[in-house]
């Protein structure tokens, strides 16, 4: 987990939220964290993790597109 956080360049506080989103949307927490880092998200933006996971799940066909 620590290696993933360092590689992604995100705060440790994101980890728990990413793991919860992984269970809910089926997108690996590692992928969510890397995407959060790519987007330049910083601490205090944990609410964006679920939105990011949902978007990634839709892109991967893991959940239906919004109507």
JSON list of C-alpha atoms in Angstrom, two decimals:
[
{"chain": "A", "resi": 1, "resn": "UNK", "atom": "CA", "xyz": [0.00, 0.00, 0.00]},
{"chain": "A", "resi": 2, "resn": "UNK", "atom": "CA", "xyz": [2.78, 2.43, 0.89]},
{"chain": "A", "resi": 3, "resn": "UNK", "atom": "CA", "xyz": [4.50, 1.83, -2.45]},
{"chain": "A", "resi": 4, "resn": "UNK", "atom": "CA", "xyz": [1.26, 2.49, -4.32]},
{"chain": "A", "resi": 5, "resn": "UNK", "atom": "CA", "xyz": [0.64, 5.71, -2.38]},
{"chain": "A", "resi": 6, "resn": "UNK", "atom": "CA", "xyz": [4.18, 6.89, -3.12]},
{"chain": "A", "resi": 7, "resn": "UNK", "atom": "CA", "xyz": [4.01, 5.92, -6.78]},
{"chain": "A", "resi": 8, "resn": "UNK", "atom": "CA", "xyz": [0.66, 7.66, -7.21]},
{"chain": "A", "resi": 9, "resn": "UNK", "atom": "CA", "xyz": [1.82, 10.69, -5.24]},
{"chain": "A", "resi": 10, "resn": "UNK", "atom": "CA", "xyz": [-1.34, 10.91, -3.13]},
{"chain": "A", "resi": 11, "resn": "UNK", "atom": "CA", "xyz": [-1.98, 11.31, 0.58]},
{"chain": "A", "resi": 12, "resn": "UNK", "atom": "CA", "xyz": [-2.28, 8.27, 2.83]},
{"chain": "A", "resi": 13, "resn": "UNK", "atom": "CA", "xyz": [-5.76, 9.38, 3.82]},
{"chain": "A", "resi": 14, "resn": "UNK", "atom": "CA", "xyz": [-6.93, 8.38, 0.33]},
{"chain": "A", "resi": 15, "resn": "UNK", "atom": "CA", "xyz": [-6.19, 4.69, 0.93]},
{"chain": "A", "resi": 16, "resn": "UNK", "atom": "CA", "xyz": [-9.21, 3.80, 3.07]},
{"chain": "A", "resi": 17, "resn": "UNK", "atom": "CA", "xyz": [-11.58, 5.64, 0.74]},
{"chain": "A", "resi": 18, "resn": "UNK", "atom": "CA", "xyz": [-10.03, 3.96, -2.32]},
{"chain": "A", "resi": 19, "resn": "UNK", "atom": "CA", "xyz": [-10.41, 0.51, -0.74]},
{"chain": "A", "resi": 20, "resn": "UNK", "atom": "CA", "xyz": [-14.06, 1.23, 0.05]},
{"chain": "A", "resi": 21, "resn": "UNK", "atom": "CA", "xyz": [-14.62, 2.37, -3.54]},
{"chain": "A", "resi": 22, "resn": "UNK", "atom": "CA", "xyz": [-12.89, -0.79, -4.80]},
{"chain": "A", "resi": 23, "resn": "UNK", "atom": "CA", "xyz": [-15.43, -2.94, -2.95]},
{"chain": "A", "resi": 24, "resn": "UNK", "atom": "CA", "xyz": [-18.35, -0.82, -4.14]},
{"chain": "A", "resi": 25, "resn": "UNK", "atom": "CA", "xyz": [-17.42, -0.36, -7.82]},
{"chain": "A", "resi": 26, "resn": "UNK", "atom": "CA", "xyz": [-15.02, -3.22, -8.61]},
{"chain": "A", "resi": 27, "resn": "UNK", "atom": "CA", "xyz": [-12.13, -0.97, -9.68]},
{"chain": "A", "resi": 28, "resn": "UNK", "atom": "CA", "xyz": [-8.81, -1.85, -7.99]},
{"chain": "A", "resi": 29, "resn": "UNK", "atom": "CA", "xyz": [-7.81, 0.65, -5.30]},
{"chain": "A", "resi": 30, "resn": "UNK", "atom": "CA", "xyz": [-4.37, 0.88, -6.91]},
{"chain": "A", "resi": 31, "resn": "UNK", "atom": "CA", "xyz": [-5.89, 2.08, -10.19]},
{"chain": "A", "resi": 32, "resn": "UNK", "atom": "CA", "xyz": [-8.07, 4.61, -8.37]},
{"chain": "A", "resi": 33, "resn": "UNK", "atom": "CA", "xyz": [-5.09, 6.01, -6.44]},
{"chain": "A", "resi": 34, "resn": "UNK", "atom": "CA", "xyz": [-2.94, 6.31, -9.57]},
{"chain": "A", "resi": 35, "resn": "UNK", "atom": "CA", "xyz": [-5.77, 8.12, -11.35]},
{"chain": "A", "resi": 36, "resn": "UNK", "atom": "CA", "xyz": [-6.19, 10.47, -8.39]},
{"chain": "A", "resi": 37, "resn": "UNK", "atom": "CA", "xyz": [-2.48, 11.28, -8.59]},
{"chain": "A", "resi": 38, "resn": "UNK", "atom": "CA", "xyz": [-2.71, 11.83, -12.34]},
{"chain": "A", "resi": 39, "resn": "UNK", "atom": "CA", "xyz": [-5.52, 14.31, -11.73]},
{"chain": "A", "resi": 40, "resn": "UNK", "atom": "CA", "xyz": [-3.43, 16.13, -9.12]},
{"chain": "A", "resi": 41, "resn": "UNK", "atom": "CA", "xyz": [-5.84, 15.55, -6.25]},
{"chain": "A", "resi": 42, "resn": "UNK", "atom": "CA", "xyz": [-4.58, 16.50, -2.81]},
{"chain": "A", "resi": 43, "resn": "UNK", "atom": "CA", "xyz": [-5.65, 15.90, 0.79]},
{"chain": "A", "resi": 44, "resn": "UNK", "atom": "CA", "xyz": [-9.12, 17.09, 1.61]},
{"chain": "A", "resi": 45, "resn": "UNK", "atom": "CA", "xyz": [-10.51, 15.86, -1.70]},
{"chain": "A", "resi": 46, "resn": "UNK", "atom": "CA", "xyz": [-11.46, 12.38, -0.51]},
{"chain": "A", "resi": 47, "resn": "UNK", "atom": "CA", "xyz": [-15.00, 12.96, -1.79]},
{"chain": "A", "resi": 48, "resn": "UNK", "atom": "CA", "xyz": [-13.61, 12.87, -5.33]},
{"chain": "A", "resi": 49, "resn": "UNK", "atom": "CA", "xyz": [-12.42, 9.28, -4.88]},
{"chain": "A", "resi": 50, "resn": "UNK", "atom": "CA", "xyz": [-15.91, 7.82, -5.18]},
{"chain": "A", "resi": 51, "resn": "UNK", "atom": "CA", "xyz": [-16.67, 9.99, -8.22]},
{"chain": "A", "resi": 52, "resn": "UNK", "atom": "CA", "xyz": [-13.42, 8.89, -9.86]},
{"chain": "A", "resi": 53, "resn": "UNK", "atom": "CA", "xyz": [-14.09, 5.22, -9.09]},
{"chain": "A", "resi": 54, "resn": "UNK", "atom": "CA", "xyz": [-17.60, 5.47, -10.49]},
{"chain": "A", "resi": 55, "resn": "UNK", "atom": "CA", "xyz": [-16.31, 7.07, -13.70]},
{"chain": "A", "resi": 56, "resn": "UNK", "atom": "CA", "xyz": [-13.63, 4.40, -14.06]},
{"chain": "A", "resi": 57, "resn": "UNK", "atom": "CA", "xyz": [-16.16, 1.61, -13.46]},
{"chain": "A", "resi": 58, "resn": "UNK", "atom": "CA", "xyz": [-18.41, 2.98, -16.20]},
{"chain": "A", "resi": 59, "resn": "UNK", "atom": "CA", "xyz": [-15.47, 3.29, -18.60]},
{"chain": "A", "resi": 60, "resn": "UNK", "atom": "CA", "xyz": [-14.56, -0.34, -17.90]},
{"chain": "A", "resi": 61, "resn": "UNK", "atom": "CA", "xyz": [-18.10, -1.60, -18.32]},
{"chain": "A", "resi": 62, "resn": "UNK", "atom": "CA", "xyz": [-18.44, -2.57, -14.66]},
{"chain": "A", "resi": 63, "resn": "UNK", "atom": "CA", "xyz": [-21.60, -0.52, -14.20]},
{"chain": "A", "resi": 64, "resn": "UNK", "atom": "CA", "xyz": [-24.20, 0.91, -16.56]},
{"chain": "A", "resi": 65, "resn": "UNK", "atom": "CA", "xyz": [-23.83, 4.37, -18.03]},
{"chain": "A", "resi": 66, "resn": "UNK", "atom": "CA", "xyz": [-25.93, 7.08, -16.42]},
{"chain": "A", "resi": 67, "resn": "UNK", "atom": "CA", "xyz": [-29.28, 7.63, -18.09]}
]
